[in-house]
Every structure is written in structure tokens, then in C-alpha cells.
């Protein structure tokens, strides 16, 4: 796709963003689908964050993604927030439209997209979430919209899990989010077990968030990590008979949700999968 006077720019801001796959994914899609957009990544220091946002606005960017460490801090530079991102308290996608900056969070949307691909509905289900950080929060907000039976939060720092559970119960007027400690884990038989922590991510590929855990073969096991393709956690789950999914489904799902917000264009997961496979961006995209 040639860059011309009509090319619309989409940004990615964060610090550091050296490892991000997003520019490669977005530009491959825009190129192959003849969409006249370009996706550019910018390392922005904390002191320049607001100036960078104003600059993107002034340069008629149609929007941008926000990554670590600015997903929360960006909010004060925006005009409005979409409901879920307000509850989550973090934004990873900004749309610039009619001189307004609108914040969204597509992480939870991307995760739900992945569950749909597994034909898994959270409704009435027992769910265990490992971790209580930003990713856990985004995922829990979207899970709670589907009326699960229970969401158990197991976090290294118990009090952080407790605080997240309290806040979610309050926001959703329910009492089904429960912080748990490691010693009760073996008494639970979850329908789905989700790792939202960074434990097991490259280069620490021999680590797992659960040591010596007996997975129940009927539990669906999801890891939001995609590097390595199969974490130790997922490998052990698969070897014990569980259906598993890695973080590529969420990564791609959130990118497609962002593209729809900016451009109005719906790209299917399959279409995206084929393009990334043809361009040899990911070797194995099976989920
Ligand atoms: P993100 O936005 O990716 O969720 P985060 O907000 O920094 O990142 O949250 C990281 C999560 O991974 C937290 O739940 C963290 O546990 P703590 O609340 O105890 O810090 C968890 N985590 C990170 N490293 C961990 C480790 N080595 N063992 C267990 N949990 C870990």
C-alpha cells in the first residue's frame, strides 16, 4: 500500500515499546486489505505524554493504542471514556473524532473474542483468575457481564486480589468475586482457569504460576501470554487433558476490536489469521 496524501495515521505510545507485535500486525492487515492507514509506534517519556497526545491530535491521527505504563495515566488527557474502560480504569485504545478523544479498553473484548472461539460461555461457570493486575481487571469486567457463577481470584499478593474482588462486587452489585489463597485451590473444580500474570513469559519459560497442580481434564485453561507459544502452564494443562488457548487469541482479538473502533471495518479472526500466516508473522496461529 503506497503512503499518500490520504493516508491516515494510527499511533502506539508506551515506554518501552520495543517488544510490541502491534505495528507488524496492524501494518500487515492494512497493507493486504488495501486500507489506507499506517500504524506507527512511539516511545514516549512520561514528561512528554500529554504533549504527544496533543501532537497526535494536531496531526489528525485517527487514534492510537496505549500500552504500559500509560494505560491509566492517559485518562486525564481524554475527553470521554466508554463505559467498560471507565469501570476498568484503564485505556488501551483512543479514537480521535470531531476534535474529541474517546478512550476504550479492547483487552477484555479481545479476551472474550478468544473464549467465543473456544465456544466457551462464562455464563453460570466457575472461573479462577490468576493475578489481580490490569489484565485481570479488564478480563473480569467482561466476564462479569456474562453472569458467571463465581470468579475466584488467586494472586501472589492476597490483599491486591481482595481489593479487586471488593471493587468488582461493588461495581456489579454482586458477591461472586472471591479472593482465594493457594491452599484452597485443590478444593475447586473450575470450568475455566485463566493466567493473567506474566509468570512463564519469555525469557522465564521454565516458570509457572501454579507449581505441582493437578488440572481437571474438563477445565478449559487459558494463558494470556503468547511468547512462548505454549507456556509451561499451558503445556502441563494440555498434557493432563485440558483444552488450552494461548494469548494470541486475545492479542489478535484486541487489535481487531481497535481497528473496528477507528475505521468501522470488521475484520474476521480467520481473515487476520490467514494474512498473518501468509506473511509468516506467526508460525502457528492455531488456537
Ligand atoms: P498487567 O497489566 O499485565 O496485568 P500488572 O498490573 O503489573 O500487569 O499485574 C501483574 C500481575 O501478575 C499481578 O497480579 C502480579 O502479582 P502481585 O499483585 O502480587 O504483584 C502478578 N505477578 C507478576 N509477577 C509474578 C510472580 N513472579 N509470581 C506471581 N505473580 C506475579
mmCIF file of N, CA and C in Angstrom, residues 29 43 68 73 76 78 87 96 112 119 125 132 147 152 165 168 181 186 202-203 211-212 233 236-237 246 257:
data_model
loop_
_atom_site.group_PDB
_atom_site.id
_atom_site.type_symbol
_atom_site.label_atom_id
_atom_site.label_comp_id
_atom_site.label_asym_id
_atom_site.label_seq_id
_atom_site.Cartn_x
_atom_site.Cartn_y
_atom_site.Cartn_z
ATOM 1 N N UNK A 29 -2.121 -6.063 8.067
ATOM 2 C CA UNK A 29 -3.560 -6.076 7.743
ATOM 3 C C UNK A 29 -3.911 -4.904 6.820
ATOM 4 N N UNK A 43 8.033 5.681 21.314
ATOM 5 C CA UNK A 43 8.490 5.591 22.701
ATOM 6 C C UNK A 43 8.337 6.978 23.301
ATOM 7 N N UNK A 68 1.798 -0.155 28.250
ATOM 8 C CA UNK A 68 2.499 0.041 29.515
ATOM 9 C C UNK A 68 3.528 1.172 29.378
ATOM 10 N N UNK A 73 -2.635 6.473 33.228
ATOM 11 C CA UNK A 73 -2.256 7.886 33.229
ATOM 12 C C UNK A 73 -2.845 8.658 32.048
ATOM 13 N N UNK A 76 -6.384 11.176 31.981
ATOM 14 C CA UNK A 76 -6.592 12.615 32.223
ATOM 15 C C UNK A 76 -6.384 13.480 30.977
ATOM 16 N N UNK A 78 -7.895 12.645 28.140
ATOM 17 C CA UNK A 78 -9.004 12.302 27.237
ATOM 18 C C UNK A 78 -10.260 13.105 27.556
ATOM 19 N N UNK A 87 -14.983 1.635 33.986
ATOM 20 C CA UNK A 87 -15.010 0.672 35.099
ATOM 21 C C UNK A 87 -13.623 0.045 35.295
ATOM 22 N N UNK A 96 -9.859 9.432 17.931
ATOM 23 C CA UNK A 96 -9.927 10.901 17.824
ATOM 24 C C UNK A 96 -10.979 11.222 16.770
ATOM 25 N N UNK A 112 -12.631 -11.965 25.333
ATOM 26 C CA UNK A 112 -13.934 -12.598 25.121
ATOM 27 C C UNK A 112 -14.030 -13.183 23.708
ATOM 28 N N UNK A 119 -15.793 -21.682 21.883
ATOM 29 C CA UNK A 119 -17.197 -21.996 22.173
ATOM 30 C C UNK A 119 -17.444 -22.093 23.660
ATOM 31 N N UNK A 125 -20.700 -20.261 35.094
ATOM 32 C CA UNK A 125 -19.483 -21.064 35.247
ATOM 33 C C UNK A 125 -18.647 -20.633 36.455
ATOM 34 N N UNK A 132 -4.082 -10.215 39.681
ATOM 35 C CA UNK A 132 -5.056 -9.180 40.041
ATOM 36 C C UNK A 132 -4.604 -7.814 39.530
ATOM 37 N N UNK A 147 -22.572 -12.974 33.546
ATOM 38 C CA UNK A 147 -23.172 -13.689 34.680
ATOM 39 C C UNK A 147 -22.549 -15.046 35.003
ATOM 40 N N UNK A 152 -13.063 -16.703 41.161
ATOM 41 C CA UNK A 152 -12.092 -16.785 42.253
ATOM 42 C C UNK A 152 -10.809 -16.121 41.787
ATOM 43 N N UNK A 165 -11.464 -7.811 44.114
ATOM 44 C CA UNK A 165 -12.748 -8.508 44.308
ATOM 45 C C UNK A 165 -13.787 -7.564 44.917
ATOM 46 N N UNK A 168 -14.943 -5.010 42.317
ATOM 47 C CA UNK A 168 -15.794 -5.570 41.257
ATOM 48 C C UNK A 168 -17.183 -5.932 41.799
ATOM 49 N N UNK A 181 -6.769 -18.120 48.567
ATOM 50 C CA UNK A 181 -5.350 -18.403 48.811
ATOM 51 C C UNK A 181 -5.021 -19.756 48.176
ATOM 52 N N UNK A 186 -6.928 -26.626 45.527
ATOM 53 C CA UNK A 186 -7.187 -28.028 45.214
ATOM 54 C C UNK A 186 -8.627 -28.458 45.503
ATOM 55 N N UNK A 202 8.543 -15.397 28.170
ATOM 56 C CA UNK A 202 9.934 -15.344 27.739
ATOM 57 C C UNK A 202 10.663 -14.190 28.430
ATOM 58 N N UNK A 203 11.860 -14.321 28.952
ATOM 59 C CA UNK A 203 12.752 -15.487 28.889
ATOM 60 C C UNK A 203 12.578 -16.468 30.056
ATOM 61 N N UNK A 211 2.574 -24.389 40.701
ATOM 62 C CA UNK A 211 3.519 -25.500 40.815
ATOM 63 C C UNK A 211 2.767 -26.722 41.326
ATOM 64 N N UNK A 212 3.083 -27.884 40.763
ATOM 65 C CA UNK A 212 2.518 -29.169 41.211
ATOM 66 C C UNK A 212 0.992 -29.104 41.339
ATOM 67 N N UNK A 233 2.815 -23.673 31.897
ATOM 68 C CA UNK A 233 1.468 -23.787 32.470
ATOM 69 C C UNK A 233 0.500 -24.433 31.457
ATOM 70 N N UNK A 236 1.497 -28.188 30.659
ATOM 71 C CA UNK A 236 1.091 -29.145 31.694
ATOM 72 C C UNK A 236 -0.422 -29.372 31.652
ATOM 73 N N UNK A 237 -1.166 -28.300 31.398
ATOM 74 C CA UNK A 237 -2.622 -28.438 31.315
ATOM 75 C C UNK A 237 -2.998 -29.334 30.134
ATOM 76 N N UNK A 246 -3.700 -20.038 24.010
ATOM 77 C CA UNK A 246 -2.656 -19.084 24.409
ATOM 78 C C UNK A 246 -3.094 -17.647 24.141
ATOM 79 N N UNK A 257 -10.577 -5.435 17.455
ATOM 80 C CA UNK A 257 -11.577 -4.563 18.096
ATOM 81 C C UNK A 257 -11.151 -3.098 17.963
#
